[in-house]
């Protein structure tokens, strides 16, 4: 289960709020797989997750561009790659139908990606915000 920690903070409050919302969504998905309610709402979940990450990615990319963050391009590329991963899962659920195994695979992938991505790329925003504030 994902748990928020200060090491995930980016220094941009709106982005932290969005990341927390993503944590909740992913944890909620995990719970729904376990209590067997995920199958009935997989379409809604995938649609909502897809819309949410697209909006969040666009917002974060704009922030990085405005703050002239050195990892802005790396961030945008990583987002593009994850959108491809997401679409692959979306298509697999459409083609293969729901299975607990596929749902667990998606959950594990999303959870691992998000933590690695926030810690590896998004937290760089912290230094850009400080630099901008000092200027
Ligand atoms: Fe990002």
XYZ file of C-alpha atoms and ligand atoms in Angstrom:
136
model
C 0.000 0.000 0.000
C 1.207 3.472 -0.842
C 1.701 5.806 2.055
C 2.491 9.489 1.750
C 5.862 10.589 3.034
C 7.662 13.942 3.097
C 10.250 12.563 0.672
C 7.541 12.670 -2.033
C 7.032 16.416 -1.674
C 7.783 18.473 -4.776
C 7.493 21.935 -3.270
C 4.463 22.611 -5.476
C 1.351 22.159 -3.374
C -1.045 21.450 -6.255
C 1.222 18.710 -7.583
C 1.527 17.114 -4.126
C -2.281 17.148 -3.828
C -2.579 15.448 -7.235
C 0.053 12.853 -6.293
C -1.813 12.139 -3.039
C -5.004 11.672 -5.046
C -3.153 9.189 -7.286
C -1.949 7.308 -4.195
C -5.568 7.098 -3.006
C -6.761 5.892 -6.403
C -4.113 3.181 -6.602
C -4.713 2.078 -3.001
C -8.454 2.056 -3.651
C -7.916 -0.121 -6.703
C -5.847 -2.546 -4.627
C -8.638 -2.762 -2.046
C -11.286 -3.288 -4.734
C -9.264 -6.162 -6.238
C -9.129 -7.816 -2.812
C -12.812 -7.350 -2.006
C -13.751 -8.494 -5.548
C -15.486 -5.254 -6.513
C -12.867 -4.241 -9.114
C -14.372 -6.293 -11.935
C -17.665 -4.392 -11.842
C -16.006 -1.000 -12.092
C -12.909 -1.658 -14.173
C -14.148 0.435 -17.138
C -14.913 3.447 -14.944
C -11.643 3.051 -13.065
C -9.529 2.882 -16.230
C -11.318 5.841 -17.805
C -11.006 7.944 -14.658
C -7.360 7.011 -14.110
C -6.537 7.772 -17.754
C -8.200 11.196 -17.627
C -6.635 12.009 -14.281
C -3.086 11.147 -15.266
C -3.367 13.040 -18.570
C -4.561 16.182 -16.767
C -1.955 15.768 -14.024
C 0.899 15.156 -16.463
C -0.031 18.242 -18.506
C -0.196 20.394 -15.365
C 3.136 19.124 -14.052
C 4.844 19.552 -17.434
C 3.627 23.147 -17.580
C 4.978 23.804 -14.060
C 8.369 22.383 -14.985
C 8.474 24.441 -18.184
C 7.591 27.646 -16.330
C 10.205 27.001 -13.643
C 12.772 26.036 -16.316
C 13.376 22.764 -14.510
C 16.377 20.849 -15.941
C 14.451 17.552 -15.914
C 11.416 18.953 -17.813
C 12.141 17.015 -21.004
C 13.002 13.835 -19.130
C 9.722 14.217 -17.246
C 7.656 14.679 -20.410
C 9.296 11.623 -21.996
C 8.637 9.512 -18.899
C 4.983 10.631 -18.947
C 4.645 9.673 -22.603
C 6.095 6.244 -21.882
C 3.726 5.701 -18.981
C 0.746 6.703 -21.125
C 1.777 3.955 -23.564
C 1.964 1.488 -20.643
C -1.471 2.629 -19.471
C -2.950 2.242 -22.984
C -1.493 -1.274 -23.231
C -3.342 -2.241 -20.038
C -6.488 -0.482 -21.230
C -6.399 -2.523 -24.446
C -5.600 -5.754 -22.646
C -8.617 -5.347 -20.366
C -10.728 -4.661 -23.454
C -9.378 -7.671 -25.368
C -8.927 -10.224 -22.580
C -11.614 -9.047 -20.178
C -11.126 -8.639 -16.452
C -8.975 -11.038 -14.495
C -7.617 -10.627 -10.997
C -4.156 -11.439 -12.305
C -4.246 -8.634 -14.874
C -5.660 -6.205 -12.300
C -2.872 -7.074 -9.853
C -0.312 -6.626 -12.603
C -1.671 -3.159 -13.415
C -1.754 -2.236 -9.739
C 1.834 -3.341 -9.157
C 3.050 -1.552 -12.292
C 1.267 1.722 -11.451
C 2.397 1.664 -7.818
C 6.039 0.970 -8.639
C 6.128 3.482 -11.488
C 4.596 6.305 -9.470
C 7.011 5.984 -6.525
C 10.047 5.667 -8.780
C 8.895 8.561 -10.957
C 8.121 10.954 -8.109
C 11.403 10.215 -6.307
C 13.528 10.146 -9.449
C 12.091 13.057 -11.429
C 9.239 15.052 -9.889
C 11.083 15.958 -6.661
C 13.573 17.952 -8.763
C 10.857 20.615 -8.820
C 11.807 21.439 -5.232
C 15.120 22.921 -6.302
C 13.534 24.896 -9.157
C 10.875 26.384 -6.879
C 13.571 27.495 -4.398
C 15.713 28.942 -7.172
C 12.719 30.832 -8.576
C 11.755 32.179 -5.151
C 15.272 33.435 -4.434
C 15.598 35.239 -7.761
Fe 6.138 13.591 -13.498
